[in-house]
XYZ file of C-alpha atoms in Angstrom:
606
model
C -0.003 0.008 0.011
C 1.415 3.382 -1.024
C 1.167 6.636 0.874
C -1.813 8.011 -1.065
C -3.836 4.838 -0.524
C -3.193 4.915 3.198
C -4.306 8.550 3.393
C -7.402 7.747 1.395
C -8.424 4.825 3.592
C -7.881 6.896 6.701
C -10.137 9.693 5.396
C -12.823 7.206 4.452
C -12.754 5.633 7.946
C -13.005 9.118 9.492
C -16.014 9.982 7.322
C -17.766 6.746 8.268
C -17.216 7.450 11.948
C -18.599 10.953 11.539
C -21.583 9.654 9.621
C -22.511 6.950 12.107
C -22.017 9.310 15.077
C -24.100 12.270 13.798
C -26.201 11.096 10.840
C -27.079 7.427 11.342
C -30.887 6.870 11.798
C -32.096 6.109 15.264
C -33.422 2.550 15.800
C -37.178 2.191 15.618
C -39.117 1.409 18.849
C -39.676 -2.152 17.682
C -35.946 -2.723 17.412
C -35.209 -1.567 20.987
C -35.901 -4.514 23.321
C -33.854 -3.986 26.483
C -35.614 -6.729 28.376
C -34.647 -9.254 25.727
C -31.140 -7.828 25.251
C -30.023 -8.082 28.934
C -32.155 -10.901 30.228
C -30.424 -14.277 30.406
C -31.794 -17.638 31.198
C -31.910 -18.219 34.949
C -30.335 -21.670 35.006
C -27.179 -20.831 33.050
C -26.603 -17.767 35.231
C -26.698 -19.837 38.451
C -24.412 -22.416 36.888
C -21.892 -19.674 35.991
C -21.875 -18.243 39.570
C -21.371 -21.647 41.074
C -18.416 -22.223 38.757
C -16.885 -18.847 39.749
C -17.402 -19.493 43.443
C -15.946 -22.942 43.128
C -12.890 -21.577 41.321
C -12.454 -18.842 44.021
C -12.809 -21.344 46.839
C -10.261 -23.616 45.311
C -7.750 -20.743 44.933
C -8.294 -19.651 48.573
C -7.924 -23.242 49.729
C -4.680 -23.486 47.777
C -3.351 -20.267 49.384
C -4.752 -20.589 52.917
C -5.447 -24.259 53.472
C -7.860 -24.822 56.369
C -7.841 -21.030 57.040
C -9.524 -20.417 53.673
C -12.987 -20.031 55.277
C -11.629 -16.882 57.000
C -9.921 -15.508 53.910
C -13.161 -13.920 52.633
C -15.983 -11.954 54.153
C -17.492 -8.549 54.685
C -15.552 -5.806 56.394
C -17.169 -4.665 59.636
C -15.755 -1.727 61.577
C -16.099 -1.184 65.332
C -15.649 2.378 66.554
C -14.477 2.899 70.171
C -14.270 6.272 71.892
C -12.572 6.983 75.214
C -11.696 10.213 76.979
C -8.474 10.512 75.008
C -8.858 8.375 71.836
C -11.167 7.699 68.896
C -10.355 4.268 67.519
C -11.746 2.165 64.635
C -11.098 -1.585 64.673
C -11.739 -3.831 61.669
C -12.694 -7.482 61.588
C -10.411 -7.800 58.568
C -7.142 -8.490 60.296
C -8.562 -7.744 63.705
C -6.461 -4.559 63.682
C -6.698 -0.840 64.326
C -7.389 0.994 61.091
C -7.913 4.520 62.410
C -6.789 6.257 65.590
C -7.295 9.907 66.534
C -6.021 11.813 69.575
C -9.161 13.637 70.724
C -7.452 16.383 72.722
C -4.866 17.381 70.143
C -5.053 19.014 66.715
C -2.596 19.510 63.896
C -1.134 22.964 63.276
C -3.863 23.520 60.675
C -6.547 22.583 63.310
C -7.362 19.285 61.661
C -7.964 16.061 63.686
C -4.627 14.603 64.721
C -4.546 10.970 63.603
C -1.632 8.673 64.244
C -3.193 5.819 62.250
C -5.207 5.948 59.027
C -5.752 3.362 56.272
C -3.774 5.569 53.894
C -0.706 6.009 56.076
C -0.422 2.767 58.048
C -0.135 -0.872 56.999
C 0.133 -3.763 59.463
C 1.034 -7.369 58.651
C 1.550 -10.438 60.818
C 3.428 -12.865 58.616
C 3.745 -16.550 59.431
C 4.457 -19.815 57.641
C 1.392 -21.940 58.279
C 1.520 -25.575 57.100
C 4.128 -24.554 54.532
C 2.137 -21.567 53.271
C 3.206 -17.957 53.764
C 0.186 -16.188 55.257
C -0.477 -12.692 56.565
C -2.772 -13.323 59.548
C -3.922 -9.686 59.327
C -5.472 -10.462 55.908
C -8.003 -12.853 57.430
C -11.555 -12.054 58.603
C -12.118 -12.562 62.301
C -15.221 -13.027 64.369
C -15.684 -10.313 66.993
C -16.824 -10.709 70.580
C -17.192 -7.368 72.373
C -17.753 -6.923 76.106
C -17.435 -4.301 78.835
C -15.901 -4.928 82.250
C -15.920 -1.873 84.498
C -14.274 1.008 82.720
C -12.525 -1.230 80.184
C -13.762 -2.340 76.783
C -12.610 -5.777 75.547
C -12.581 -6.847 71.891
C -11.773 -10.472 71.040
C -11.155 -11.262 67.331
C -11.118 -15.022 66.871
C -10.571 -17.727 64.267
C -11.915 -21.104 65.294
C -10.919 -24.283 63.454
C -11.916 -27.920 63.714
C -10.665 -29.848 66.711
C -10.767 -26.805 68.983
C -7.801 -25.024 67.367
C -8.061 -21.218 67.472
C -6.224 -17.936 67.137
C -7.497 -15.019 69.201
C -6.453 -11.369 69.178
C -7.671 -9.526 72.288
C -7.699 -5.793 72.953
C -8.311 -4.057 76.266
C -9.116 -0.365 75.868
C -9.307 1.635 79.138
C -11.673 4.560 79.608
C -8.713 6.950 79.927
C -5.148 7.003 78.727
C -3.186 6.210 75.593
C -2.217 2.572 76.208
C -4.042 -0.284 74.494
C -3.336 -3.805 75.720
C -2.982 -6.373 72.950
C -2.882 -10.126 73.486
C -2.171 -12.775 70.824
C -2.990 -16.365 71.714
C -3.125 -19.638 69.816
C -4.575 -22.966 70.812
C -3.678 -26.179 68.996
C -1.800 -24.403 66.196
C 1.780 -24.712 67.428
C 2.632 -27.636 65.153
C 0.951 -25.979 62.159
C 3.024 -22.802 62.521
C 6.436 -23.425 60.996
C 9.500 -21.725 62.419
C 10.066 -20.146 65.790
C 8.681 -16.640 65.273
C 5.902 -14.569 63.779
C 6.968 -11.407 61.947
C 5.004 -8.260 62.916
C 5.488 -5.629 60.191
C 4.397 -2.027 60.425
C 4.851 0.597 57.717
C 4.023 4.196 58.721
C 3.882 7.220 56.427
C 4.239 10.175 58.813
C 2.285 13.258 57.747
C 3.086 16.818 58.923
C 1.320 17.868 62.101
C 3.397 20.925 63.085
C 4.227 24.370 61.688
C 7.880 23.728 60.940
C 8.380 20.743 58.600
C 12.186 20.792 58.843
C 12.153 20.924 62.628
C 9.648 18.080 62.698
C 11.856 15.981 60.402
C 14.932 16.292 62.585
C 12.930 15.101 65.572
C 11.292 12.159 63.784
C 12.911 8.741 63.998
C 12.510 5.189 65.352
C 13.608 4.468 68.883
C 13.857 1.117 70.610
C 14.987 -0.586 73.828
C 17.218 -3.656 73.547
C 17.471 -5.682 76.749
C 21.286 -5.873 76.508
C 22.281 -2.459 75.180
C 19.391 -0.283 76.447
C 17.827 2.696 74.718
C 18.897 3.517 71.157
C 17.554 5.206 68.069
C 18.088 5.789 64.366
C 19.741 9.101 63.426
C 17.182 11.862 63.656
C 18.955 14.321 61.338
C 19.700 11.827 58.579
C 18.693 12.928 55.070
C 18.890 9.444 53.612
C 17.746 5.930 54.476
C 18.624 4.709 57.990
C 18.424 0.988 58.822
C 19.287 -0.975 61.923
C 19.032 -4.724 62.506
C 17.788 -5.721 65.972
C 19.916 -8.736 66.611
C 19.187 -9.128 70.317
C 15.949 -9.337 72.240
C 14.031 -6.089 72.196
C 11.466 -4.759 74.701
C 9.780 -2.034 72.651
C 9.932 -0.081 69.392
C 8.542 3.402 68.839
C 7.887 5.596 65.807
C 8.768 8.909 67.355
C 7.697 12.338 66.200
C 8.627 15.481 68.040
C 5.517 15.527 70.196
C 3.835 12.145 69.558
C 4.697 8.467 69.833
C 3.344 5.287 68.218
C 4.775 2.243 69.968
C 4.506 -1.522 70.264
C 5.704 -2.953 73.582
C 6.317 -6.536 74.721
C 5.161 -7.116 78.306
C 5.427 -10.794 79.286
C 7.997 -11.619 76.652
C 10.583 -9.897 74.429
C 10.811 -9.548 70.713
C 13.378 -11.937 69.239
C 15.059 -9.282 67.093
C 13.836 -7.510 63.991
C 14.667 -4.468 61.859
C 13.826 -0.759 61.917
C 14.163 1.778 59.120
C 13.422 5.387 58.188
C 13.268 6.936 54.696
C 13.045 10.589 53.724
C 12.334 12.393 50.477
C 13.306 16.054 51.188
C 11.402 17.604 48.218
C 8.124 15.947 49.289
C 6.591 18.338 51.802
C 3.469 16.141 52.204
C 5.457 13.485 54.094
C 7.750 14.015 57.094
C 9.393 10.585 56.907
C 8.462 6.983 56.299
C 9.137 4.493 59.070
C 9.248 0.718 58.934
C 9.207 -1.559 61.953
C 9.681 -5.325 61.955
C 9.772 -7.290 65.195
C 9.757 -11.063 65.683
C 7.266 -12.467 68.189
C 8.330 -15.828 69.667
C 5.891 -18.621 68.768
C 6.221 -20.087 72.258
C 4.770 -16.899 73.759
C 1.475 -17.464 71.929
C 0.673 -20.642 73.874
C -0.249 -18.807 77.095
C -0.887 -15.577 75.234
C 1.781 -13.062 74.111
C 0.986 -9.937 76.093
C 1.806 -6.827 74.101
C 0.766 -3.206 74.366
C 0.317 -0.267 72.045
C 1.012 3.289 73.048
C -0.436 5.972 70.809
C -0.163 9.344 72.459
C 1.776 12.452 73.378
C 5.516 12.420 73.959
C 4.888 13.925 77.367
C 7.535 13.450 80.032
C 4.833 13.290 82.724
C 2.671 10.858 80.778
C 5.126 8.251 79.554
C 7.092 7.464 82.724
C 5.228 4.210 83.484
C 4.793 2.964 79.932
C 7.980 0.836 79.732
C 11.638 0.665 80.749
C 13.536 3.854 79.751
C 10.479 5.007 77.784
C 11.028 8.518 79.204
C 14.162 8.796 77.107
C 11.923 9.530 74.136
C 11.943 13.065 75.639
C 15.550 14.119 75.164
C 16.791 16.125 78.155
C 20.388 16.667 76.993
C 23.718 15.167 77.964
C 25.110 14.922 81.539
C 25.185 17.086 83.596
C 22.475 18.961 81.677
C 20.361 15.802 81.767
C 20.485 15.617 85.588
C 19.711 19.314 85.994
C 16.668 18.964 83.683
C 15.453 15.715 85.250
C 15.823 16.628 88.907
C 15.461 20.427 88.967
C 14.152 22.215 85.869
C 11.427 19.765 84.710
C 9.918 19.276 88.168
C 9.734 23.036 88.754
C 8.389 23.672 85.273
C 5.680 20.979 85.585
C 4.766 22.242 89.047
C 4.152 25.693 87.618
C 2.052 24.309 84.732
C -0.359 22.730 87.237
C -1.081 26.075 88.915
C -0.672 28.697 86.122
C -2.455 28.642 82.760
C -0.433 31.357 80.992
C 2.811 29.809 79.710
C 4.447 33.160 79.038
C 3.963 33.968 82.711
C 5.330 30.534 83.633
C 8.541 31.272 81.684
C 8.937 34.652 83.421
C 8.492 33.054 86.855
C 10.994 30.322 85.919
C 13.526 33.012 84.972
C 13.017 34.852 88.290
C 13.368 31.638 90.355
C 16.555 30.562 88.623
C 18.067 34.072 88.796
C 17.294 34.155 92.512
C 19.008 30.831 93.090
C 22.008 31.893 90.985
C 22.255 35.371 92.490
C 25.357 34.572 94.639
C 27.227 33.439 91.530
C 26.051 36.496 89.626
C 27.240 38.739 92.466
C 30.701 37.184 92.483
C 30.964 37.495 88.712
C 30.031 41.167 88.845
C 32.414 41.816 91.695
C 35.228 40.225 89.665
C 34.361 42.429 86.691
C 34.387 45.501 88.961
C 37.940 44.608 90.061
C 38.988 44.243 86.440
C 37.457 47.624 85.697
C 39.549 49.214 88.478
C 42.663 47.572 87.031
C 41.815 48.593 83.494
C 44.012 51.746 83.452
C 47.067 49.699 84.558
C 46.275 47.030 82.010
C 45.976 49.634 79.269
C 49.427 51.016 80.237
C 50.917 47.506 79.923
C 49.408 47.076 76.440
C 50.633 50.451 75.318
C 54.160 49.794 76.690
C 54.693 46.394 74.985
C 52.767 46.963 71.748
C 52.246 43.711 69.814
C 54.370 41.511 72.067
C 51.469 39.374 73.344
C 53.692 37.066 75.349
C 55.191 39.990 77.285
C 51.758 41.556 77.740
C 50.403 38.347 79.287
C 53.429 38.086 81.588
C 53.024 41.657 82.860
C 49.276 41.221 83.287
C 49.739 38.101 85.364
C 52.375 39.873 87.397
C 49.913 42.713 88.077
C 47.207 40.221 89.140
C 49.766 38.633 91.471
C 50.720 41.979 93.014
C 47.128 42.999 93.841
C 45.847 39.491 94.718
C 43.259 39.244 91.915
C 42.285 35.922 90.370
C 41.685 36.724 86.642
C 39.459 33.711 86.134
C 37.296 34.290 89.239
C 34.702 36.039 87.085
C 34.609 33.132 84.654
C 33.939 30.402 87.246
C 30.425 31.667 88.196
C 29.571 31.950 84.498
C 30.741 28.380 83.838
C 28.723 27.098 86.747
C 25.614 28.688 85.234
C 26.207 27.194 81.759
C 24.600 23.775 82.421
C 21.370 25.544 83.440
C 21.580 27.736 80.361
C 21.904 24.614 78.172
C 19.150 22.855 80.104
C 16.723 25.424 78.836
C 17.971 24.753 75.342
C 16.484 21.214 75.684
C 13.546 22.024 77.973
C 11.434 24.190 75.677
C 11.686 22.223 72.374
C 10.877 19.001 74.253
C 7.920 20.325 76.269
C 4.622 19.385 74.662
C 2.943 21.691 77.187
C 4.055 24.637 75.066
C 2.562 23.177 71.880
C -0.078 25.527 70.398
C 0.123 27.767 73.470
C -0.080 31.443 72.339
C 1.658 34.358 74.029
C 1.692 37.981 72.844
C 2.310 37.801 69.081
C 3.519 34.164 69.133
C 0.759 31.774 68.163
C 2.690 28.717 69.341
C 5.483 28.811 71.920
C 6.764 25.384 70.848
C 7.908 26.731 67.479
C 9.287 29.980 66.094
C 7.245 33.217 65.980
C 7.391 34.588 62.469
C 6.712 38.356 62.708
C 8.249 38.888 59.275
C 8.145 36.417 56.358
C 10.158 36.405 53.122
C 9.332 34.929 49.764
C 12.859 33.463 49.681
C 15.074 31.473 52.044
C 18.194 32.828 53.712
C 20.855 30.166 54.443
C 21.000 29.142 58.129
C 18.117 31.525 58.899
C 15.045 30.390 56.961
C 12.367 32.487 55.319
C 11.278 34.520 58.338
C 12.445 36.660 61.265
C 11.507 35.725 64.822
C 10.819 38.821 66.888
C 11.653 37.065 70.173
C 14.992 36.005 68.692
C 15.638 39.540 67.480
C 14.867 41.027 70.907
C 17.076 38.393 72.524
C 19.949 39.269 70.152
C 19.633 43.033 70.744
C 19.551 42.621 74.526
C 22.587 40.290 74.375
C 24.539 42.839 72.349
C 23.699 45.526 74.932
C 24.803 43.182 77.734
C 28.035 42.447 75.860
C 28.706 46.143 75.383
C 28.242 46.782 79.129
C 30.637 43.980 80.035
C 33.261 45.213 77.568
C 33.248 48.577 79.257
C 34.353 46.872 82.474
C 36.912 44.479 80.949
C 40.280 44.828 79.293
C 39.385 42.703 76.308
C 40.504 44.196 72.992
C 41.265 43.128 69.427
C 39.811 39.975 67.892
C 38.363 38.757 71.188
C 36.311 41.914 71.551
C 35.041 41.651 67.978
C 34.170 37.995 68.591
C 32.155 38.894 71.695
C 29.882 40.967 69.430
C 29.830 38.420 66.639
C 28.581 35.545 68.822
C 25.091 37.009 69.539
C 24.641 37.650 65.825
C 25.663 34.105 65.005
C 23.202 32.811 67.602
C 20.494 34.940 65.976
C 20.815 32.834 62.844
C 21.033 29.603 64.829
C 18.032 30.279 67.089
C 15.775 32.036 64.531
C 13.896 28.798 63.870
C 13.927 27.493 67.449
C 11.101 27.482 69.960
C 9.671 30.941 70.700
C 9.524 29.868 74.342
C 13.288 29.374 74.358
C 14.177 32.755 72.815
C 11.600 34.485 75.009
C 13.268 32.896 78.073
C 16.715 34.156 77.023
C 15.291 37.631 76.348
C 13.624 37.848 79.770
C 16.795 36.438 81.337
C 18.802 39.285 79.815
C 16.303 41.866 81.147
C 16.527 40.393 84.636
C 20.323 40.393 84.420
C 20.252 44.135 83.647
C 18.091 44.681 86.738
C 20.415 42.532 88.862
C 23.465 44.445 87.758
C 21.780 47.771 88.496
C 20.975 46.535 92.033
C 24.469 45.048 92.630
C 26.090 48.224 91.381
C 24.448 50.098 94.208
C 26.250 47.869 96.745
C 29.636 47.650 94.963
C 31.789 50.760 95.566
C 34.615 50.886 93.007
C 36.591 53.301 95.215
C 36.549 50.844 98.099
C 37.635 48.087 95.695
C 40.575 50.254 94.558
C 41.612 50.859 98.190
C 41.354 47.140 98.905
C 43.527 46.234 95.915
C 46.206 48.739 96.995
C 46.198 47.246 100.485
C 46.659 43.802 98.952
C 49.542 45.123 96.871
C 51.337 46.416 99.966
C 50.732 43.261 102.030
C 51.923 40.942 99.261
C 54.981 43.161 98.610
C 55.977 43.026 102.335
C 55.210 39.306 102.591
C 52.438 39.773 105.102
C 49.657 39.106 102.632
C 48.217 35.646 102.114
C 48.334 34.271 98.622
C 45.592 32.097 97.316
C 46.393 28.604 96.031
C 45.638 29.815 92.499
C 48.072 32.766 92.821
C 50.759 30.475 94.254
C 50.447 28.097 91.342
C 50.311 31.042 88.967
C 53.571 32.374 90.453
C 55.255 28.988 90.045
C 54.037 28.787 86.459
C 55.433 32.304 85.759
C 58.820 31.375 87.242
C 58.964 28.205 85.194
C 58.012 30.150 82.069
C 60.646 32.806 82.770
C 63.362 30.177 83.319
C 62.380 28.422 80.070
C 62.563 31.725 78.246
C 66.038 32.425 79.631
C 67.288 28.995 78.608
C 65.945 29.534 75.112
C 67.716 32.898 74.889
C 71.011 31.363 76.077
C 70.753 28.580 73.512
C 70.191 31.100 70.754
C 73.270 33.094 71.856
C 75.439 29.934 71.885
C 74.322 29.060 68.352
C 75.272 32.545 67.097
C 78.762 32.159 68.609
């Protein structure tokens, strides 16, 4: 066929289609007989259905064996509502298909669900009589009952000879724990292998304002009986996988403020595997988490007692859930951890029980801590006042020796020795306060109490307050400016300027003292508004403290005292501190080493 023939046939076909679509005559009424067209003889239709059913039954029997009767059925859902949870159970699988935390909402004020059919998939894989079967794909018979304030759901499969598999749930009236029991009777020999594999795939959707902050606090944590608490890397931007080789007590899919956990109570999981995946460009998903734990077959004989925990990552709530379960709330490294655990958190939680305004709670927390640390603050200010009195002498030393930093340091130490001043005495109180400063750094981001709590212009103290937003992203800063962080930075710069007026710091160190608050502005701009508000209030209280202390610290008296020390030390009647004695020894050793070096240089020249 040549080209022209092909074109001709195509045009003819097109014309025929157009004709029959628009111009073909409609069928006459006699020709239209729908009842004859669709009606089929009754007997052949029944015969066809029986053949289809028989074929389906044979396929199910081939795949499921004597469980095939439970491999088909109608899905029936059972809703349960408690004071804290809304749960939907399904007879298909005998599993939870939907779970909502009643008293929490997402950032966009939508229902906060930790389980949905679209984001969670459960499987309980086992080899049954040589066939690989997912027990959660079967249809179970439900028996529901109430005992006191607890609702019990029993999902059962009953086979010939009294063999059975029963999944039991106990849902209390209040709380976030759901007891789960898995028991078999007469099936031990039919189940091949030593374990059943519980698989759980969880697509974690955003629930908070800051997606990036949520991602770096989302991971899988677990407790191994030999090694204790552990977790996958939170900040990973790729796939993280860990094989659980030893017995494991519990595994948790951890978000910043919420946990989804499976816990072994009367047994331990015989190993497994945990995994997290992330696709940074996909803003509709925080991370994907996969959990696989092996349930010992022997535990099913008397009933493997497990437990689910679906609820807030609340330090006060999760203490009794399981061993080391509280470590899902990260309190920092020692000694910050101990300060948070035994001092800061108890005080903070005590205040939350009596005061509803969290901004006011933060202010009170600042005042309490400043009051406790006042002796250290006083000593630090007194040391700075001494350095301010010595500043003219220190300036003379710098002017005399120019750029010879070694000589300047020697002369400065000599001056400190003469007047009996410990140059690091002002640093020690500051260093002692640092663990508490860092404790706050972990307290506020980890406190679910601050979540969605407004204060002033901040709509949520658990995340940043964005008073200004940009249409672009600034590296290390984000696409916004936090006003609390800005106020904190300005107050810190003022505080630094005041301290520099009283110290002898010059050159790069002085420049660095001003650069650090600016660097921290970029670092803390996307942190919790509660944290930056705390630091801002802390700076304001420090200004007030210094103003009060200044009234009781007379610089003229300090100058007289230093001169008296100079005379006493010069005549040998003054008492040197251990630090000054060691400093003097170090200076002598340094001076002798310098002399030896000079002598060696002279000998080489000769």
